[in-house]
Coordinates of C-alpha atoms in Angstrom, one line a residue:
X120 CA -106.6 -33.7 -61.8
X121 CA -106.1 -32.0 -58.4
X122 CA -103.4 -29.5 -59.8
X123 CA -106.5 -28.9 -62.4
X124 CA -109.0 -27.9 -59.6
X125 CA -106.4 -25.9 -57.7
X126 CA -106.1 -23.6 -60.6
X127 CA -110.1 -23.7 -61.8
X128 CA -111.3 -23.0 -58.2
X129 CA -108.3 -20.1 -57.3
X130 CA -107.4 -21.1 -53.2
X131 CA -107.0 -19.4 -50.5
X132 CA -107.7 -18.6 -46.7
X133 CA -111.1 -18.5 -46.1
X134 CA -112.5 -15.3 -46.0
X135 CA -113.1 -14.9 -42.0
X136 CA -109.3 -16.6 -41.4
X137 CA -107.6 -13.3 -43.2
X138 CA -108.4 -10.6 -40.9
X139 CA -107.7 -13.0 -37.6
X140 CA -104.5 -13.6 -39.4
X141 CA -103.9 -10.5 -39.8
X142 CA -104.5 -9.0 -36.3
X143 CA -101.7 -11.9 -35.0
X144 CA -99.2 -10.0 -37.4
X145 CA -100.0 -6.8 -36.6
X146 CA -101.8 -6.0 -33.2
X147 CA -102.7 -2.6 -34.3
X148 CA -105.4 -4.1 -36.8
X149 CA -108.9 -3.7 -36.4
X150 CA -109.1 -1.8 -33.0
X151 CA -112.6 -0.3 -33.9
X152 CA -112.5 2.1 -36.8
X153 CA -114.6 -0.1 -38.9
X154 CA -114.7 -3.7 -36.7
X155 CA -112.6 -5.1 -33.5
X156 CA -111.3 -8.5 -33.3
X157 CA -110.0 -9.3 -29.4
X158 CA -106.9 -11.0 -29.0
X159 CA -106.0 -9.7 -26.0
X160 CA -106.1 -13.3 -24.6
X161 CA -105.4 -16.3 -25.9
X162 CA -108.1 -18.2 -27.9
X163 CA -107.5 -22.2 -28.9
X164 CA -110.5 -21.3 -31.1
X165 CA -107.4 -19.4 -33.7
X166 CA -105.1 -22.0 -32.9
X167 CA -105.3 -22.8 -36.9
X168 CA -104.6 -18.7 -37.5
X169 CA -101.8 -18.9 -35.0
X170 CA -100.1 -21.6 -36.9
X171 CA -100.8 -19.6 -40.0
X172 CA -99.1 -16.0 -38.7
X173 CA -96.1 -18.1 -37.6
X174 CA -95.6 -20.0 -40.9
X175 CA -96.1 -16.4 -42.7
X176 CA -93.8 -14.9 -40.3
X177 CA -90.9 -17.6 -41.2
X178 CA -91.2 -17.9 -44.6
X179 CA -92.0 -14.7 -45.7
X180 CA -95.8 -14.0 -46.3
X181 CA -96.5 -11.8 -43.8
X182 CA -97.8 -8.9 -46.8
X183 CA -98.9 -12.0 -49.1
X184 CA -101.5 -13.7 -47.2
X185 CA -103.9 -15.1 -50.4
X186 CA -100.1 -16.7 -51.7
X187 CA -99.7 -18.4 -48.4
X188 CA -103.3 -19.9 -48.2
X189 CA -102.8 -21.7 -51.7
X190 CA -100.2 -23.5 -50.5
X191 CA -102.2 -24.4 -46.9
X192 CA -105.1 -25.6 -49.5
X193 CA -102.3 -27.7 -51.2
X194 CA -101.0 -28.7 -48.3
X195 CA -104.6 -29.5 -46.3
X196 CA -106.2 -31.2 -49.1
X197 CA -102.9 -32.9 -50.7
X198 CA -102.6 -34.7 -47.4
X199 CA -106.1 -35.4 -47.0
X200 CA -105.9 -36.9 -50.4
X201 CA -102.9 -39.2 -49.2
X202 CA -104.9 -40.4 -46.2
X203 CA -107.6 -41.4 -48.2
X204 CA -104.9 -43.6 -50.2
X205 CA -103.9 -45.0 -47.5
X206 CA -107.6 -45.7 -46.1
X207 CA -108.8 -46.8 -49.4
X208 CA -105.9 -49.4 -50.1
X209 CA -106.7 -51.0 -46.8
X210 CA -110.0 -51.7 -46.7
X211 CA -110.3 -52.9 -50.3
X212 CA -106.3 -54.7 -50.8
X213 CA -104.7 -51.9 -53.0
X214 CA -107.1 -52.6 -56.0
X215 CA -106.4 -49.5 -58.2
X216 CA -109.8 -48.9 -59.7
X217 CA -111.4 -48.5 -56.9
X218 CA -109.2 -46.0 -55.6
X219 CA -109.1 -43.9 -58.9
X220 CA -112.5 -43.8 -58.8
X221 CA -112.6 -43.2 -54.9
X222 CA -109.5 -40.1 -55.2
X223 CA -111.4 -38.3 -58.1
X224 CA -114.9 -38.1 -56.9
X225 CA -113.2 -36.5 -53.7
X226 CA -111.4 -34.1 -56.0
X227 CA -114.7 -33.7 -58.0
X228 CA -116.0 -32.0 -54.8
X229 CA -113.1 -29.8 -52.9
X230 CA -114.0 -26.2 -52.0
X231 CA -111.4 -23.5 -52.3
X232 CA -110.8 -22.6 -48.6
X233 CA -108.0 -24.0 -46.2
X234 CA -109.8 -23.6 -43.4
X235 CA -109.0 -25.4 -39.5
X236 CA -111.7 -27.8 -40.4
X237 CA -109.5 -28.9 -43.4
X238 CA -106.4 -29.2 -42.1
X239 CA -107.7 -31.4 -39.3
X240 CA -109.6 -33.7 -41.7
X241 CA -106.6 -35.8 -42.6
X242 CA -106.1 -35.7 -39.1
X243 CA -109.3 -37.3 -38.6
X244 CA -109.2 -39.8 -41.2
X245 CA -106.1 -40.7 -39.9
X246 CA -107.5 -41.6 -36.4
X247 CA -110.7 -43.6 -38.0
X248 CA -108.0 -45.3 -40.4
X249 CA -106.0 -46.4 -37.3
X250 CA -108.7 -47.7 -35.1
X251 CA -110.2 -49.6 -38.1
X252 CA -106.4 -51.2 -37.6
X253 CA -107.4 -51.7 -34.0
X254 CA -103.8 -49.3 -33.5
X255 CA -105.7 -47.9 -30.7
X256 CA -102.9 -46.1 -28.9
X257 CA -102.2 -44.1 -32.4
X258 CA -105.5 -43.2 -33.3
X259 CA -106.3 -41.8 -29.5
X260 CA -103.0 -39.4 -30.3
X261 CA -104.5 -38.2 -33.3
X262 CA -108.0 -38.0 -31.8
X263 CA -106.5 -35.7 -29.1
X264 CA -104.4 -33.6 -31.9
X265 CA -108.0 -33.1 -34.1
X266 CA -108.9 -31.3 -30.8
X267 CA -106.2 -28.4 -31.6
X268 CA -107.1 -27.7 -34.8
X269 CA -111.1 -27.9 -34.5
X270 CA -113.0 -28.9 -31.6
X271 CA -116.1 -29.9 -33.2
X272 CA -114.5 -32.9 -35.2
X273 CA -112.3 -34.5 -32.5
X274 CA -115.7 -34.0 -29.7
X275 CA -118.1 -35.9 -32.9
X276 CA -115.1 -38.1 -33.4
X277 CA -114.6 -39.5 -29.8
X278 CA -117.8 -39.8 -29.0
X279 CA -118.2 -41.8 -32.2
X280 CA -115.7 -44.3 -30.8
X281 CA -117.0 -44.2 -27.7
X282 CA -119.7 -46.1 -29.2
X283 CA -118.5 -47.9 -31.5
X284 CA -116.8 -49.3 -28.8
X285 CA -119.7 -50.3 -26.7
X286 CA -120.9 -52.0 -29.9
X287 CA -117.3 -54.2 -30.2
X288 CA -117.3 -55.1 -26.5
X289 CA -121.1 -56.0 -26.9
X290 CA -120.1 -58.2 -29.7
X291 CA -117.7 -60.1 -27.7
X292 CA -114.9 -59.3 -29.5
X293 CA -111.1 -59.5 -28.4
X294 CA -110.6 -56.5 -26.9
X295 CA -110.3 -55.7 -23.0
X296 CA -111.6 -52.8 -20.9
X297 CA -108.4 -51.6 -19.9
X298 CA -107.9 -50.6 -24.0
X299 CA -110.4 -48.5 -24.0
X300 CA -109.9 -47.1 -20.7
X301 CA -106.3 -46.5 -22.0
X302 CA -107.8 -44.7 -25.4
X303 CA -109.4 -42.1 -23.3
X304 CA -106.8 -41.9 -21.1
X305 CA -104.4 -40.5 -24.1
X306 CA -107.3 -38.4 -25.0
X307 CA -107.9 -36.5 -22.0
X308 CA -104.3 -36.1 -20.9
X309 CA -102.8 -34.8 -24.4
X310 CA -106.3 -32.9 -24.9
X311 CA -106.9 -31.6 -22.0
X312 CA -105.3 -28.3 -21.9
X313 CA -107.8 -27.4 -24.5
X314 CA -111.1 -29.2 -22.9
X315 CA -110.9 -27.4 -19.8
X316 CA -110.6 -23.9 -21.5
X317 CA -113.3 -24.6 -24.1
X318 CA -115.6 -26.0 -20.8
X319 CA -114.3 -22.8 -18.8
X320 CA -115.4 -20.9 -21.7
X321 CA -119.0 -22.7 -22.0
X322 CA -119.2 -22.3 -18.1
X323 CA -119.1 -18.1 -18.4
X324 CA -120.2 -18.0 -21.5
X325 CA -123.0 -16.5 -19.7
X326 CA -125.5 -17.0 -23.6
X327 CA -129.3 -15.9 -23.0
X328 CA -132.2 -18.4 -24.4
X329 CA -132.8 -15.6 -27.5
X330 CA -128.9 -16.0 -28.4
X331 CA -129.5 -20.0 -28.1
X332 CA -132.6 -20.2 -30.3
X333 CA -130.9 -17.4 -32.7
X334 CA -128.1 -20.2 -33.2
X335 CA -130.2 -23.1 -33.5
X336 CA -132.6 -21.9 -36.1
X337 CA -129.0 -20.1 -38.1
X338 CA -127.6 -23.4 -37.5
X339 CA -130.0 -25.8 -39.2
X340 CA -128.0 -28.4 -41.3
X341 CA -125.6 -28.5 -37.9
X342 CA -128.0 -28.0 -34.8
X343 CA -131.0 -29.2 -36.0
X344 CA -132.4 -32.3 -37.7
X345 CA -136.2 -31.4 -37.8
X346 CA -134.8 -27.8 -39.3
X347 CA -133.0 -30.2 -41.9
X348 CA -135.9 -32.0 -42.8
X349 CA -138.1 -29.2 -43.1
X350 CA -135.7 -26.1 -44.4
X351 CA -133.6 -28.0 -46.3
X352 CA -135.4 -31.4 -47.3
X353 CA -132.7 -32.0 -50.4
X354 CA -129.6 -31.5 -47.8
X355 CA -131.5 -34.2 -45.4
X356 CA -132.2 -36.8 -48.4
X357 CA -128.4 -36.2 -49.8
X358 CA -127.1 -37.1 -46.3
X359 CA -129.0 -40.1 -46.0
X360 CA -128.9 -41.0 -49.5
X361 CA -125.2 -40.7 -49.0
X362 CA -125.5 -43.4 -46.3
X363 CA -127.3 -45.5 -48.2
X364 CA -124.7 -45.5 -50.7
X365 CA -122.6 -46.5 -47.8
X366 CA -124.6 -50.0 -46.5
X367 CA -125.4 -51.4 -50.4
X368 CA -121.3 -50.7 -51.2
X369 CA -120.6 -52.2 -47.2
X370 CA -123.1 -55.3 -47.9
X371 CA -121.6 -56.4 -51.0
X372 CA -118.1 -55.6 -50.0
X373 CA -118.8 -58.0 -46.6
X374 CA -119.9 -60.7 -49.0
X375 CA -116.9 -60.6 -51.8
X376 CA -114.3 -60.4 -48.3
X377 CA -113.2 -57.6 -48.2
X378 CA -111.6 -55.6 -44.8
X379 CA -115.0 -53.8 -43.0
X380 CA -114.0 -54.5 -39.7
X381 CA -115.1 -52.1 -37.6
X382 CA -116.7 -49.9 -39.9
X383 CA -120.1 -50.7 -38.7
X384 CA -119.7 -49.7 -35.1
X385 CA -118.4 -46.4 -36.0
X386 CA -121.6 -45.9 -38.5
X387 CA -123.8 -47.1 -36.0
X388 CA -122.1 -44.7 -33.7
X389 CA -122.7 -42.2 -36.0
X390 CA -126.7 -42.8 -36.4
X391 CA -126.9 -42.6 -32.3
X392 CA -125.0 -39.2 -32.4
X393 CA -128.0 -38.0 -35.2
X394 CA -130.8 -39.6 -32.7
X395 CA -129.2 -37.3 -29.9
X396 CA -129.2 -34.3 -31.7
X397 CA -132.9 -34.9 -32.6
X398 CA -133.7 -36.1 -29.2
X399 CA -132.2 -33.2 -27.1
X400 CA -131.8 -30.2 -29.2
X401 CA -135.0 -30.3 -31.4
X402 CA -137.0 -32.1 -28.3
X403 CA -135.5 -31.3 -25.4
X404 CA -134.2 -27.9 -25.9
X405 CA -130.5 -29.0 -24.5
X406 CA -128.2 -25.8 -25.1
X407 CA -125.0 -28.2 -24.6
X408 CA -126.1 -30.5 -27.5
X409 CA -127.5 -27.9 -29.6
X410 CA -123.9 -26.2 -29.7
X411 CA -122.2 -29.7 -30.2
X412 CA -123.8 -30.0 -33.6
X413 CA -123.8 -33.9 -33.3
X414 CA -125.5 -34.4 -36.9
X415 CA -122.1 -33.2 -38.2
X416 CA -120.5 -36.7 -37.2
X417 CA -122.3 -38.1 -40.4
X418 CA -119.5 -36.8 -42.1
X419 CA -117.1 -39.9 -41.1
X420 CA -120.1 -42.0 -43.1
X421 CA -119.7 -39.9 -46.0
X422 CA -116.1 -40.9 -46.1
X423 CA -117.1 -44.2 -46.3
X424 CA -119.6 -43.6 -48.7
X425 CA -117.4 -42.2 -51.2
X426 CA -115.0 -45.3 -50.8
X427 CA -117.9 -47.9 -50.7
X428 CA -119.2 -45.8 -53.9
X429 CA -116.3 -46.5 -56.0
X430 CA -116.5 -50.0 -55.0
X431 CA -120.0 -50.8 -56.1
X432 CA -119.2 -48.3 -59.5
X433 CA -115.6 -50.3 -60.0
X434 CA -117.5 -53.5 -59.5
X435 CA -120.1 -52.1 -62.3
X436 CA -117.1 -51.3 -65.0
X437 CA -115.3 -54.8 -64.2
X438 CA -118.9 -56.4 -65.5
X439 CA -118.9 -54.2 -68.3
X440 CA -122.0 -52.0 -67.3
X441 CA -119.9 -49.0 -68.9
X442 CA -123.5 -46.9 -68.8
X443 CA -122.3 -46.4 -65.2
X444 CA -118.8 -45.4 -66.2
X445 CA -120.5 -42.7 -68.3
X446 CA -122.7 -41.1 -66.0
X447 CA -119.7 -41.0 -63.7
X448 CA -117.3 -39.2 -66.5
X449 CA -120.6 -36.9 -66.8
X450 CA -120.4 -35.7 -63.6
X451 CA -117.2 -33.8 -64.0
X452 CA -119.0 -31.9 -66.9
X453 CA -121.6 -30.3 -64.8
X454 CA -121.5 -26.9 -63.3
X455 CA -124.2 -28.3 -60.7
X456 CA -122.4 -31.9 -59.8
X457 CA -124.6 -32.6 -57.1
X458 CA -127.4 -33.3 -58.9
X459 CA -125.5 -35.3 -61.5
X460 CA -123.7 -37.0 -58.4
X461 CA -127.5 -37.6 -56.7
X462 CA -128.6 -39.3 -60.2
X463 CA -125.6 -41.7 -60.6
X464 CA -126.3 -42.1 -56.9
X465 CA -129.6 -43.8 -57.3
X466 CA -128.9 -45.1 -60.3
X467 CA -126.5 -47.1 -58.8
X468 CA -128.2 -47.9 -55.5
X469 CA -131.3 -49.2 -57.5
X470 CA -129.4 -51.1 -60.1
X471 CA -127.4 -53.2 -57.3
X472 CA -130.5 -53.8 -55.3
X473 CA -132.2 -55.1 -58.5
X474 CA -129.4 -56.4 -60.2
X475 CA -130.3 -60.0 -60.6
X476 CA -134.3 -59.4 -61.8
X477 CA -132.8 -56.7 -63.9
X478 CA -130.8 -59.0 -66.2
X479 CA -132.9 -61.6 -65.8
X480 CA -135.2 -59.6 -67.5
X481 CA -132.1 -58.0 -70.1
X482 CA -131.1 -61.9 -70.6
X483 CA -134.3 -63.3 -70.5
X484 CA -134.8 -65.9 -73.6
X485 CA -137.4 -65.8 -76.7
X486 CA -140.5 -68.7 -76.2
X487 CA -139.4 -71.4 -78.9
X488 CA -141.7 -71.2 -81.7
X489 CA -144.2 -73.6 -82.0
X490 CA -144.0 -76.2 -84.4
X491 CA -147.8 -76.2 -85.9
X492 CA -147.3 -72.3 -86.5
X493 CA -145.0 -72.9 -88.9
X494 CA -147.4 -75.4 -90.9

């Protein structure tokens, strides 16, 4: 199935990587006859089209860029894919329809860029997967990687975990202050090459208040969720509803004992990140929150909504409810699978909230006919 969607959606660089690529191979690009790209200096923002040039360079691709970016969308998503495996197979003890339900909804959805953001993902996943295994030395070295590749995911990442860790020590759970001083410590000393340009960059970026309220009200989905609810109402209820996905599927999987850990701090983590991007960019007016995009954090609960997902919809074709099987086949058929994944969505939220009055209703038996009717 993914070597089908590599060759239906056509992969490659995405469109603004190409020319920054190309000005790293050959300096003389774009000086101002039709556009100028600086890179005069170096820029951890191109760190990803660095990487790029250099592997082009080696291997060959220097005159061939949309060749080389199929095989960094291979490459970024494959390994993303693998993650997920490995994520999956953990939380819910390697039972195989849940993860071939989990791996092809993922597939159902994959753009065709290879972008930074993409090859940091597994990255990411990798870091969440590793602190759900409370490896917490690992997943603050992969933290601090994500912030080479795309600053935005490790900043929403570790401030996640900041939280989440608050949450486990409030708990009273069995871990000590000095491991999570010793998290951040990895973070900041492997990351911090790239923090204190990005903050010496921030310091002199020297941005009026028209630039800042050009970005926020461009940004929207990312900088603003009043803009979200307002502009984009369906983007708003598909996060959410994605999330909601996420607590039924968590819920259930709790009861039946399955591995969900520390799932819930992160998630809750998440939701305080949202509440802070309300509070101080659409409030407050905070320029520093507005550009960290904080709602964009709710992505590491859409990772768990796909898995819990294709728990509650394996759970639904072990019982023999194959309607849901069908609506989920169905949604590889449609040019638009949003919508058909939004359906199945609340089908599927409704049906396990209801479940039991539902078939009690389905299963419900016929009154006993009397006996002086039938005189």
């Amino acid at each position: 199935m993914f070597v089908a969607v590599f060759y239906t959606v056509n992969p490659t660089f995405r469109d603004v990587e190409i020319p920054v690529i190309q000005k790293i191979l050959h300096p003389e690009y774009y000086n101002g006859e039709f556009f100028s790209i600086d890179m005069g200096k170096y820029n951890p923002y191109f760190n990803y089209d660095y990487f790029a040039a250099f592997i082009a360079r080696v291997f060959g691709y220097t005159e061939n860029l949309l060749a080389l970016g199929k095989i960094f969308w291979l490459f970024e998503k494959g390994f993303t894919i693998f993650v997920l495996v490995m994520l999956c197979n953990y939380i819910f003890k390697n039972d195989k329809t849940i993860l071939a339900i989990a791996i092809m909804t993922f597939i159902a959805f994959l753009d065709c860029e290879a972008t930074q953001k993409s090859m940091a993902m597994p990255l990411f996943i990798l870091a969440i997967y590793y602190f759900l295994r409370e490896k917490w030395g690992i997943s603050a070295l992969l933290s601090a990687l994500v912030f080479y590749l795309h600053i935005g995911k490790a900043t929403w990442l570790v401030l996640t975990v900041f939280i989440a860790f608050v949450v486990i020590w409030y708990r009273g759970e069995k871990i000590s202050l000095k491991q999570i001083i010793s998290y951040f410590a990895i973070v900041f000393v492997l990351a911090s090459p790239i923090i204190f340009i990005y903050f010496g960059r921030t310091a002199h970026s020297g941005v009026d208040e028209f630039s800042m309220k050009y970005y926020y009200l461009t940004g929207i989905n990312a900088t603003s969720v009043l803009l979200t609810l307002t502009v984009t109402p369906i983007y708003f209820f598909v996060q959410w509803l994605i999330c909601a996905l996420f607590l039924v599927g968590y819920d259930k999987a709790k009861k039946e004992g399955y591995i969900v850990g520390n799932i819930m701090p992160i998630v809750i983590g998440i939701i305080f990140l949202y509440l802070m991007q309300f509070i101080f960019a659409d409030i407050f007016w905070n320029s520093t929150v507005i550009t960290m995009q904080l709602t964009r954090a709710i992505i590491i609960a859409h990772i768990f909504g796909i898995l819990f997902s294709a728990f509650l919809l394996s759970g639904q074709i072990k019982k023999g409810n194959y309607i849901f099987f069908f609506l989920f086949v169905l949604m590889f058929f449609f040019y638009r699978r949003g919508i058909a994944f939004i359906s199945l969505s609340i089908a599927l939220i409704i049906y396990e909230i209801y479940e039991e009055y539902i078939l009690n209703i389905v299963e419900k038996p016929e009154k006993p006919t009397s006996n002086l009717a039938l005189v």
